[in-house]
Short mmCIF file of C-alpha atoms in Angstrom, two decimals:
data_model
loop_
_atom_site.label_atom_id
_atom_site.label_comp_id
_atom_site.label_asym_id
_atom_site.label_seq_id
_atom_site.Cartn_x
_atom_site.Cartn_y
_atom_site.Cartn_z
CA MET A 13 -22.69 -0.69 0.75
CA THR A 14 -21.51 1.79 -1.90
CA ARG A 15 -17.85 2.28 -2.81
CA SER A 16 -17.92 5.88 -1.48
CA THR A 17 -19.31 4.66 1.87
CA ILE A 18 -16.53 2.07 2.13
CA SER A 19 -13.87 4.75 1.44
CA ALA A 20 -15.39 7.03 4.06
CA ASN A 21 -15.36 4.18 6.59
CA PHE A 22 -11.66 3.57 5.85
CA THR A 23 -10.72 7.20 6.47
CA THR A 24 -12.72 7.35 9.70
CA SER A 25 -11.33 4.04 10.95
CA LEU A 26 -7.70 4.97 10.21
CA LYS A 27 -8.08 8.18 12.25
CA GLU A 28 -9.50 6.18 15.14
CA PHE A 29 -6.87 3.41 15.06
CA LYS A 30 -3.60 5.25 14.37
CA ASN A 31 -2.93 6.50 17.90
CA GLN A 32 -3.53 3.10 19.52
CA VAL A 33 -0.53 1.27 17.96
CA ASP A 34 2.92 2.14 16.57
CA TRP A 35 1.61 1.82 12.99
CA VAL A 36 -1.55 0.62 11.20
CA GLY A 37 -2.32 -0.09 7.53
CA LEU A 38 -5.60 -0.92 5.78
CA ARG A 39 -5.59 -2.87 2.48
CA PHE A 40 -9.00 -3.02 0.75
CA TYR A 41 -9.36 -5.68 -1.93
CA SER A 42 -12.34 -6.13 -4.25
CA GLU A 43 -12.49 -8.64 -7.09
CA LYS A 44 -15.17 -9.61 -9.61
CA THR A 45 -14.63 -12.84 -11.58
CA ASN A 46 -16.70 -14.26 -14.46
CA GLN A 47 -15.93 -17.71 -15.86
CA HIS A 48 -17.43 -19.40 -18.92
CA THR A 49 -16.79 -22.89 -20.33
CA ILE A 50 -18.05 -24.28 -23.64
CA ARG A 51 -17.47 -28.01 -24.24
CA ASN A 52 -18.18 -29.63 -27.60
CA GLU A 53 -20.23 -26.59 -28.70
CA HIS A 54 -22.46 -26.81 -25.62
CA PRO A 55 -22.45 -24.44 -22.63
CA GLU A 56 -20.98 -26.37 -19.69
CA SER A 57 -20.64 -23.80 -16.90
CA HIS A 58 -21.01 -20.08 -16.22
CA SER A 59 -20.21 -18.44 -12.91
CA SER A 60 -19.91 -14.94 -11.51
CA LYS A 61 -18.35 -14.07 -8.15
CA ARG A 62 -17.55 -10.88 -6.24
CA ASP A 63 -15.24 -11.01 -3.23
CA GLN A 64 -14.19 -8.06 -1.10
CA GLY A 65 -12.83 -7.29 2.33
CA VAL A 66 -10.03 -5.55 4.19
CA MET A 67 -6.77 -6.71 5.76
CA ILE A 68 -5.72 -4.64 8.78
CA GLU A 69 -2.04 -4.73 9.74
CA VAL A 70 -0.65 -3.24 12.93
CA MET A 71 2.86 -2.83 14.32
CA VAL A 72 3.38 -3.11 18.09
CA ASP A 73 6.86 -3.02 19.62
CA GLY A 74 8.50 -3.98 16.32
CA HIS A 75 6.13 -6.85 15.58
CA LEU A 76 3.50 -7.04 12.81
CA GLY A 77 0.06 -8.52 13.44
CA TYR A 78 -2.86 -9.10 11.07
CA ALA A 79 -6.61 -9.54 11.05
CA ALA A 80 -9.05 -9.46 8.11
CA THR A 81 -12.76 -8.95 7.74
CA SER A 82 -15.42 -8.76 5.05
CA ASN A 83 -17.54 -6.59 7.40
CA LEU A 84 -16.67 -3.15 6.04
CA THR A 85 -18.73 -1.15 8.54
CA PRO A 86 -16.84 0.91 11.17
CA GLU A 87 -17.83 -1.71 13.75
CA GLY A 88 -16.53 -4.58 11.63
CA MET A 89 -13.18 -2.92 11.00
CA LYS A 90 -12.84 -1.98 14.68
CA HIS A 91 -13.35 -5.63 15.66
CA ALA A 92 -10.63 -6.72 13.19
CA PHE A 93 -8.27 -3.96 14.38
CA ASN A 94 -8.64 -4.98 18.02
CA LYS A 95 -7.92 -8.60 17.10
CA ALA A 96 -4.79 -7.62 15.13
CA LYS A 97 -3.64 -5.40 18.01
CA GLU A 98 -4.12 -8.18 20.56
CA LEU A 99 -2.30 -10.76 18.43
CA SER A 100 0.59 -8.40 17.73
CA THR A 101 0.91 -7.35 21.39
CA GLN A 102 1.04 -10.92 22.63
CA ALA A 103 3.35 -12.18 19.86
CA SER A 104 5.75 -9.22 20.23
CA ARG A 105 6.97 -10.78 23.52
CA VAL A 106 8.49 -13.69 21.57
CA LYS A 107 9.14 -12.06 18.19
CA ALA A 108 11.70 -13.65 15.89
CA ALA A 109 12.60 -10.38 14.13
CA GLU A 110 12.42 -6.66 14.86
CA PHE A 111 10.70 -4.57 12.20
CA THR A 112 10.42 -0.81 11.70
CA LEU A 113 8.52 1.52 9.37
CA ASP A 114 11.30 0.83 6.82
CA GLN A 115 9.34 -2.38 6.09
CA ARG A 116 6.13 -0.39 5.41
CA PRO A 117 6.99 2.49 2.98
CA SER A 118 4.80 5.58 2.79
CA SER A 119 4.18 5.23 -0.95
CA ARG A 120 1.62 7.24 -2.89
CA GLY A 121 0.32 6.73 -6.44
CA ASN A 122 -1.89 4.55 -8.60
CA PHE A 123 -1.73 1.88 -11.30
CA GLN A 124 -4.12 0.83 -14.06
CA SER A 125 -3.43 -2.24 -16.18
CA PRO A 126 -3.54 -1.66 -19.98
CA TYR A 127 -6.62 -2.32 -22.11
CA LEU A 128 -8.19 -1.27 -25.40
CA HIS A 129 -11.75 -2.11 -24.36
CA ARG A 130 -12.80 -2.60 -20.73
CA LEU A 131 -13.83 -6.10 -19.71
CA SER A 132 -17.15 -4.59 -18.61
CA THR A 133 -18.00 -4.06 -22.32
CA LEU A 134 -18.14 -7.85 -22.83
CA GLU A 135 -21.71 -9.01 -22.41
CA THR A 136 -22.25 -12.67 -21.51
CA ALA A 137 -23.99 -13.32 -24.86
CA GLU A 138 -20.98 -12.01 -26.83
CA THR A 139 -18.53 -14.03 -24.70
CA VAL A 140 -20.49 -17.25 -25.13
CA ASP A 141 -20.82 -16.67 -28.89
CA ILE A 142 -17.03 -16.24 -29.25
CA LEU A 143 -16.31 -19.37 -27.20
CA MET A 144 -18.91 -21.35 -29.18
CA LYS A 145 -17.18 -20.39 -32.45
CA ALA A 146 -13.80 -21.30 -30.96
CA SER A 147 -15.10 -24.73 -29.97
CA LYS A 148 -16.32 -25.30 -33.54
CA ALA A 149 -12.97 -24.14 -34.95
CA LEU A 150 -11.12 -26.70 -32.80
CA LYS A 151 -13.09 -29.51 -34.49
CA VAL A 152 -10.97 -29.93 -37.63
CA SER A 153 -11.74 -33.67 -37.85
CA ASP A 154 -14.12 -36.26 -36.45
CA LYS A 155 -11.05 -37.55 -34.56
CA ILE A 156 -11.16 -34.38 -32.39
CA VAL A 157 -13.42 -36.05 -29.84
CA SER A 158 -13.38 -33.27 -27.23
CA ARG A 159 -13.19 -29.46 -27.53
CA GLU A 160 -13.05 -26.99 -24.66
CA ALA A 161 -13.13 -23.21 -24.86
CA TYR A 162 -12.74 -21.40 -21.51
CA VAL A 163 -12.27 -17.85 -20.32
CA MET A 164 -11.85 -16.23 -16.89
CA LEU A 165 -12.39 -12.44 -16.78
CA THR A 166 -11.29 -10.69 -13.59
CA GLU A 167 -11.52 -7.07 -12.46
CA THR A 168 -9.53 -6.30 -9.31
CA GLU A 169 -9.28 -3.14 -7.21
CA ILE A 170 -6.80 -2.63 -4.35
CA GLN A 171 -6.73 0.48 -2.13
CA TYR A 172 -4.14 1.02 0.61
CA LEU A 173 -3.96 3.56 3.45
CA SER A 174 -1.60 3.72 6.40
CA SER A 175 -0.97 5.82 9.49
CA SER A 176 2.46 6.81 8.10
CA GLY A 177 0.90 8.51 5.05
CA ALA A 178 0.83 5.72 2.44
CA GLU A 179 -2.05 6.13 0.00
CA TRP A 180 -2.14 4.18 -3.25
CA SER A 181 -4.56 2.25 -5.44
CA GLN A 182 -4.22 -0.33 -8.20
CA ASN A 183 -6.79 -1.58 -10.73
CA PHE A 184 -6.34 -4.66 -12.89
CA ASP A 185 -8.25 -6.10 -15.88
CA LEU A 186 -7.15 -9.73 -16.23
CA VAL A 187 -7.91 -12.36 -18.88
CA THR A 188 -7.16 -16.10 -18.78
CA THR A 189 -8.04 -18.27 -21.79
CA LEU A 190 -7.79 -21.97 -22.59
CA PHE A 191 -8.62 -23.69 -25.90
CA ARG A 192 -8.16 -27.48 -25.82
CA ALA A 193 -8.44 -30.06 -28.59
CA THR A 194 -8.35 -33.79 -27.76
CA ALA A 195 -7.73 -36.20 -30.64
CA GLU A 196 -8.40 -39.92 -30.40
CA ASP A 197 -8.23 -43.01 -32.60
CA ASP A 198 -8.36 -46.73 -31.79
CA LYS A 199 -4.73 -46.68 -30.55
CA ASP A 200 -4.04 -43.39 -28.80
CA THR A 201 -5.29 -40.10 -27.33
CA GLN A 202 -3.38 -36.81 -27.73
CA MET A 203 -4.13 -33.27 -26.62
CA ARG A 204 -3.09 -29.74 -27.57
CA ASN A 205 -3.73 -26.77 -25.31
CA MET A 206 -3.53 -23.11 -26.26
CA GLY A 207 -4.14 -20.19 -23.94
CA ASN A 208 -2.58 -17.48 -21.85
CA SER A 209 -3.05 -15.18 -18.88
CA ILE A 210 -2.40 -11.47 -19.40
CA GLN A 211 -3.44 -8.00 -18.27
CA ALA A 212 -5.72 -6.75 -21.04
CA GLY A 213 -9.32 -6.04 -21.95
CA ALA A 214 -12.07 -7.44 -24.13
CA GLU A 215 -9.81 -7.21 -27.20
CA VAL A 216 -8.30 -10.61 -26.26
CA LEU A 217 -11.53 -12.47 -27.12
CA ARG A 218 -12.28 -10.18 -30.07
CA ASP A 219 -8.92 -10.97 -31.73
CA PRO A 220 -9.71 -11.83 -35.41
CA GLN A 221 -6.86 -14.43 -35.39
CA LEU A 222 -8.43 -16.43 -32.55
CA LEU A 223 -10.38 -18.93 -34.69
CA ASP A 224 -7.40 -19.60 -37.02
CA LEU A 225 -5.25 -20.36 -33.98
CA CYS A 226 -7.92 -22.75 -32.66
CA ARG A 227 -7.94 -24.60 -36.01
CA LEU A 228 -4.13 -24.88 -35.86
CA ASN A 229 -4.42 -26.25 -32.33
CA GLY A 230 -6.82 -28.95 -33.55
CA GLU A 231 -4.55 -29.82 -36.49
CA GLU A 232 -1.53 -30.22 -34.16
CA ALA A 233 -3.53 -32.62 -31.95
CA LEU A 234 -4.22 -34.74 -35.07
CA GLU A 235 -0.54 -34.50 -36.02
CA LEU A 236 0.46 -35.92 -32.63
CA LEU A 237 -1.99 -38.79 -33.04
CA ALA A 238 -0.08 -39.96 -36.12
CA ALA A 239 3.41 -39.16 -34.76
CA PRO A 240 6.00 -41.66 -33.43
CA ASN A 241 7.00 -41.60 -29.79
CA CYS A 242 9.85 -39.30 -28.72
CA PRO A 243 13.23 -41.06 -28.90
CA THR A 244 15.43 -41.58 -25.83
CA GLY A 245 18.95 -40.17 -25.67
CA THR A 246 21.18 -37.22 -24.83
CA MET A 247 20.75 -34.40 -27.33
CA ASP A 248 20.33 -30.66 -27.82
CA LEU A 249 17.00 -29.30 -26.58
CA LEU A 250 15.34 -26.19 -28.05
CA ILE A 251 12.57 -25.03 -25.67
CA ALA A 252 9.69 -22.83 -26.85
CA PRO A 253 8.61 -19.84 -24.71
CA ASP A 254 5.41 -21.54 -23.50
CA GLN A 255 7.50 -24.32 -21.90
CA MET A 256 10.24 -21.92 -20.82
CA GLN A 257 7.53 -20.39 -18.63
CA LEU A 258 7.48 -23.48 -16.40
CA GLN A 259 11.27 -23.99 -16.60
CA ILE A 260 11.84 -20.43 -15.31
CA HIS A 261 9.10 -20.70 -12.70
CA GLU A 262 10.21 -23.96 -11.10
CA SER A 263 14.01 -23.86 -11.44
CA ILE A 264 14.73 -20.10 -11.07
CA GLY A 265 11.71 -18.48 -9.44
CA HIS A 266 11.00 -20.82 -6.55
CA PRO A 267 14.65 -21.52 -5.57
CA LEU A 268 15.34 -17.78 -5.31
CA GLU A 269 12.44 -17.00 -2.94
CA LEU A 270 14.04 -15.69 0.25
CA ASP A 271 11.35 -17.09 2.57
CA ARG A 272 12.14 -20.57 1.22
CA ILE A 273 15.85 -19.95 1.84
CA LEU A 274 14.92 -18.84 5.40
CA GLY A 275 13.01 -22.13 5.83
CA ASP A 276 9.58 -20.50 6.27
CA GLU A 277 8.05 -22.66 3.54
CA ARG A 278 9.72 -26.01 4.25
CA ASN A 279 6.59 -27.63 5.69
CA PHE A 280 4.45 -26.90 2.65
CA ALA A 281 5.93 -25.56 -0.60
CA GLY A 282 9.48 -26.71 0.18
CA TRP A 283 13.00 -25.44 0.75
CA SER A 284 15.77 -24.33 -1.65
CA PHE A 285 19.27 -25.51 -2.56
CA ILE A 286 20.37 -21.82 -2.63
CA LYS A 287 22.28 -20.48 0.41
CA PRO A 288 22.47 -16.79 1.40
CA GLU A 289 26.21 -16.77 0.68
CA ASN A 290 25.53 -17.79 -2.97
CA PHE A 291 24.23 -14.30 -3.88
CA GLY A 292 26.87 -12.33 -5.75
CA HIS A 293 29.02 -15.41 -6.34
CA LEU A 294 27.18 -18.44 -7.75
CA GLN A 295 27.39 -19.07 -11.52
CA TYR A 296 23.73 -20.08 -11.89
CA GLY A 297 23.83 -20.43 -15.68
CA SER A 298 25.97 -19.85 -18.73
CA HIS A 299 27.13 -16.30 -19.52
CA LEU A 300 24.17 -16.04 -21.94
CA LEU A 301 21.61 -16.18 -19.11
CA ASN A 302 20.10 -12.84 -18.02
CA VAL A 303 17.00 -12.96 -15.80
CA VAL A 304 15.05 -9.98 -14.48
CA PHE A 305 12.29 -9.38 -11.95
CA ASP A 306 10.15 -6.88 -13.84
CA PRO A 307 6.62 -5.93 -12.65
CA SER A 308 6.91 -2.86 -14.91
CA GLU A 309 6.58 -4.81 -18.19
CA GLN A 310 3.27 -3.65 -19.61
CA GLY A 311 0.55 -6.26 -20.05
CA GLN A 312 2.22 -9.12 -18.21
CA PHE A 313 -0.09 -10.96 -15.83
CA ALA A 314 1.78 -9.94 -12.64
CA SER A 315 2.61 -6.31 -13.42
CA TYR A 316 2.01 -3.72 -10.71
CA ALA A 317 3.36 -0.45 -9.31
CA PHE A 318 3.50 -1.48 -5.61
CA ASP A 319 3.61 -4.78 -3.81
CA ASP A 320 1.04 -5.36 -1.05
CA VAL A 321 3.11 -3.61 1.65
CA GLY A 322 3.53 -0.53 -0.57
CA ASN A 323 7.09 -1.14 -1.75
CA PRO A 324 7.48 0.52 -5.21
CA ALA A 325 8.15 -2.13 -7.88
CA THR A 326 11.33 -1.74 -9.92
CA ARG A 327 13.06 -3.82 -12.58
CA GLU A 328 16.00 -5.73 -11.07
CA TYR A 329 18.49 -8.29 -12.36
CA LEU A 330 18.25 -11.61 -10.51
CA ILE A 331 20.89 -13.23 -12.72
CA LYS A 332 23.25 -11.32 -15.02
CA ASN A 333 25.67 -12.99 -17.43
CA GLY A 334 24.87 -16.20 -15.56
CA LYS A 335 25.83 -14.95 -12.08
CA LEU A 336 23.28 -14.95 -9.25
CA LEU A 337 22.83 -11.39 -7.93
CA ARG A 338 19.54 -10.97 -6.07
CA GLY A 339 16.78 -13.00 -4.42
CA LEU A 340 13.01 -12.86 -4.58
CA GLY A 341 12.25 -11.46 -1.16
CA GLY A 342 10.27 -8.49 0.12
CA LEU A 343 11.32 -5.94 2.72
CA GLU A 344 10.77 -8.29 5.70
CA SER A 345 12.89 -11.13 4.26
CA GLN A 346 15.56 -8.63 3.16
CA LYS A 347 15.76 -7.33 6.75
CA ARG A 348 15.98 -10.85 8.20
CA LEU A 349 18.65 -12.10 5.75
CA GLY A 350 20.55 -8.86 5.14
CA ILE A 351 20.70 -9.37 1.37
CA PRO A 352 19.03 -7.46 -1.51
CA GLY A 353 15.62 -8.48 -2.78
CA VAL A 354 12.72 -7.05 -4.74
CA ALA A 355 9.20 -5.62 -4.26
CA ASN A 356 7.35 -8.93 -4.11
CA GLN A 357 5.49 -9.16 -0.78
CA ARG A 358 2.12 -10.10 -2.25
CA ALA A 359 -1.19 -11.45 -0.97
CA SER A 360 -3.69 -13.44 -3.00
CA SER A 361 -6.70 -11.64 -1.50
CA TRP A 362 -7.98 -9.48 1.37
CA ASN A 363 -7.87 -12.37 3.86
CA ARG A 364 -4.21 -13.33 3.34
CA ALA A 365 -1.02 -11.71 4.67
CA PRO A 366 1.60 -10.72 2.09
CA ILE A 367 4.50 -13.17 1.64
CA ASP A 368 7.41 -13.51 -0.82
CA ARG A 369 5.96 -14.34 -4.24
CA MET A 370 7.14 -14.38 -7.81
CA ALA A 371 5.73 -11.75 -10.17
CA ASN A 372 7.08 -11.27 -13.70
CA ILE A 373 10.34 -13.26 -13.90
CA ASN A 374 11.69 -12.95 -17.43
CA VAL A 375 14.65 -14.25 -19.45
CA GLU A 376 16.03 -11.41 -21.59
CA PRO A 377 16.27 -11.93 -25.35
CA GLY A 378 19.65 -12.79 -26.89
CA THR A 379 20.84 -12.44 -30.48
CA ALA A 380 20.10 -15.75 -32.23
CA THR A 381 17.27 -16.17 -34.73
CA LEU A 382 15.11 -19.29 -34.48
CA ASP A 383 16.45 -20.48 -37.84
CA GLU A 384 20.07 -20.02 -36.69
CA MET A 385 19.44 -22.09 -33.56
CA ILE A 386 17.80 -24.93 -35.54
CA LYS A 387 20.60 -24.93 -38.14
CA SER A 388 23.22 -25.19 -35.37
CA VAL A 389 21.80 -28.49 -34.09
CA LYS A 390 23.16 -31.80 -35.40
CA HIS A 391 20.87 -34.02 -33.32
CA GLY A 392 18.18 -32.50 -31.13
CA ILE A 393 14.54 -31.77 -30.43
CA VAL A 394 12.14 -28.84 -30.08
CA MET A 395 9.62 -29.04 -27.21
CA LYS A 396 6.47 -26.96 -26.74
CA THR A 397 3.73 -26.61 -24.10
CA ASN A 398 4.00 -28.23 -20.70
CA LYS A 399 2.07 -31.45 -20.02
CA SER A 400 3.55 -32.62 -16.70
CA TRP A 401 6.14 -31.57 -14.14
CA SER A 402 8.00 -32.96 -11.16
CA ILE A 403 10.73 -31.27 -9.10
CA ASP A 404 12.14 -32.01 -5.67
CA ASP A 405 11.39 -29.72 -2.73
CA TYR A 406 14.90 -28.19 -2.87
CA ARG A 407 14.27 -27.27 -6.53
CA ASN A 408 17.34 -29.16 -7.64
CA LYS A 409 16.37 -32.21 -9.74
CA PHE A 410 13.46 -31.96 -12.18
CA GLN A 411 11.60 -33.89 -14.88
CA PHE A 412 9.20 -32.14 -17.27
CA GLY A 413 6.92 -33.49 -19.99
CA CYS A 414 5.65 -31.55 -23.03
CA GLU A 415 2.75 -31.91 -25.45
CA TYR A 416 4.51 -31.38 -28.78
CA GLY A 417 7.99 -32.27 -30.05
CA GLN A 418 9.86 -31.90 -33.34
CA LEU A 419 13.10 -33.72 -34.13
CA ILE A 420 16.04 -31.72 -35.48
CA GLU A 421 18.47 -33.66 -37.66
CA ASP A 422 21.47 -32.07 -39.40
CA GLY A 423 20.10 -28.58 -38.89
CA GLU A 424 16.54 -29.22 -40.10
CA ILE A 425 13.21 -30.09 -38.47
CA THR A 426 12.37 -33.53 -39.84
CA GLN A 427 9.32 -34.88 -38.02
CA THR A 428 6.85 -34.38 -35.19
CA VAL A 429 7.10 -36.67 -32.14
CA LYS A 430 4.65 -37.22 -29.29
CA ASN A 431 5.14 -37.54 -25.53
CA PRO A 432 8.49 -35.68 -25.32
CA ASN A 433 10.09 -35.40 -21.86
CA TYR A 434 13.39 -34.17 -20.43
CA ARG A 435 15.13 -34.18 -17.07
CA GLY A 436 18.07 -32.45 -15.43
CA ARG A 437 19.64 -30.72 -12.42
CA THR A 438 18.99 -27.00 -12.09
CA LEU A 439 22.55 -25.56 -12.13
CA GLN A 440 23.89 -28.08 -14.66
CA PHE A 441 20.89 -27.40 -16.90
CA TRP A 442 21.13 -23.60 -16.93
CA ASN A 443 24.91 -23.79 -17.44
CA SER A 444 24.26 -25.86 -20.58
CA LEU A 445 22.43 -22.91 -22.18
CA LYS A 446 24.22 -22.36 -25.49
CA ALA A 447 21.95 -19.97 -27.44
CA VAL A 448 19.20 -17.47 -26.55
CA GLY A 449 16.66 -16.37 -29.13
CA ASN A 450 16.34 -12.76 -30.20
CA ALA A 451 13.43 -10.39 -29.58
CA GLN A 452 11.47 -11.86 -32.52
CA THR A 453 11.20 -15.17 -30.63
CA TYR A 454 10.26 -13.50 -27.31
CA GLU A 455 6.78 -14.32 -25.94
CA ASN A 456 4.84 -13.44 -22.79
CA HIS A 457 3.07 -16.20 -20.84
CA GLY A 458 1.25 -16.10 -17.51
CA SER A 459 -0.62 -18.29 -15.07
CA PRO A 460 -3.18 -17.63 -12.30
CA TYR A 461 -2.20 -20.79 -10.41
CA CYS A 462 1.05 -20.47 -8.40
CA GLY A 463 0.45 -22.08 -5.02
CA LYS A 464 2.34 -21.39 -1.80
CA GLY A 465 1.90 -20.43 1.87
CA GLU A 466 0.05 -21.64 4.96
CA PRO A 467 -2.86 -20.97 4.71
CA SER A 468 -2.62 -21.58 0.98
CA GLN A 469 -2.44 -18.65 -1.43
CA ILE A 470 -2.94 -19.09 -5.19
CA ILE A 471 -1.46 -16.10 -6.98
CA ARG A 472 -0.79 -14.73 -10.48
CA VAL A 473 2.63 -14.97 -12.09
CA ALA A 474 4.14 -14.37 -15.54
CA HIS A 475 7.31 -15.36 -17.38
CA SER A 476 8.43 -13.94 -20.71
CA SER A 477 11.20 -15.65 -22.62
CA PRO A 478 12.62 -16.22 -26.08
CA TYR A 479 13.34 -19.70 -27.48
CA CYS A 480 16.38 -21.12 -25.64
CA LEU A 481 18.79 -23.86 -26.80
CA PHE A 482 20.44 -26.23 -24.30
CA SER A 483 23.16 -28.82 -25.02
CA ASN A 484 23.45 -32.47 -23.94
CA ILE A 485 20.07 -32.82 -22.22
CA GLU A 486 18.60 -36.19 -21.22
CA VAL A 487 15.48 -36.67 -23.38
CA PHE A 488 13.01 -39.55 -23.34
CA GLY A 489 9.59 -40.59 -24.58
CA GLY A 490 6.54 -41.30 -22.48
CA VAL A 491 3.03 -42.64 -22.71
#
């Protein structure tokens, strides 16, 4: 079925459905994904997938119902509509909340993610050649026993129409890369990973610096092989942006999700230590901590103009000068809790209903240079790149492990250490923030793998941050 035929079917179906319920919306979702893996300079796997379908939402007597289908003929969409209508009609008799059209805005517009060269210009042969060269570049020694070069290229199209006049579309070009070097000798095995997930085009793989960065990754894996274990003690901790990504995600993002605070997620993803009355009052971190929800930052992995119910995305402070201001909840959770949220009702695909999700959650840059932060430390450690994580289901106590550590002694980096870990409690940790790096230390990192919801939804998120310095953190070595 051609794209123009699908659009015509949508228009015809909407006209047919709109007078049978209080409101109806159609969200078309089409995604093409190509994945390539090269291991030890040999092709390991190549895959190509296209997935498309439509989610039909209806509102009956203040209750929202859903049904999805990959049958995009008028008959297929009519079957899904009737199912959504029946479910909504029956469930409206015992509804837990009363919704109105305020929860489904009549937005209009479009969004295109940034790119220099469309992903469609990357032929498979060129992609494989680049990954093959990257795999070779990772092999800086015979002790690099395993090399992996991976890329996932995704092109996504979303189109939305509703009976209240909403009409918008969004198109995304998305790139995820991973370059892994594993070093081994007769005593130990160490690994360094480099990669990212961003909105961009083919220019990511054509970056002339890519092979030099792969060589550096291999050299750091060798460096870890020869390094002593991380010491144990309480000390200052300087966290690099690629580890700050996980710290923000787990100890700010998830606790602030309003559906967790409502208890919707307690059976699967967990609850939260945050209470509704904490917003506007709780000192979440030191006065240096400023955190924004910002889907408008260009090129981040979870940038968009509208969430999946059509709410226009705007930049909002979640935490300002350390104080908790706003939660991560879409229009439905905001109505149920009566507190401010953001435009973050998102669905992972056409066959999932939108729920409260993180998008771009970023720590704003401060004023300190990286050199100033290192010089200010008497006894401490730098940690880069997450290796392991554990956090309780209330998002209170956590323990994270990193790949690469560097000791700081009397204001200077003195040696590399392996297996660095740290632990803490969320509020105590963020209130120990004593310096925030400036814009020159600010980096953007993303991930395609945030899991939540029943049925499960794996969705894209991003977290930008500068280097951040924390005082008196419990640090320990591992294996």
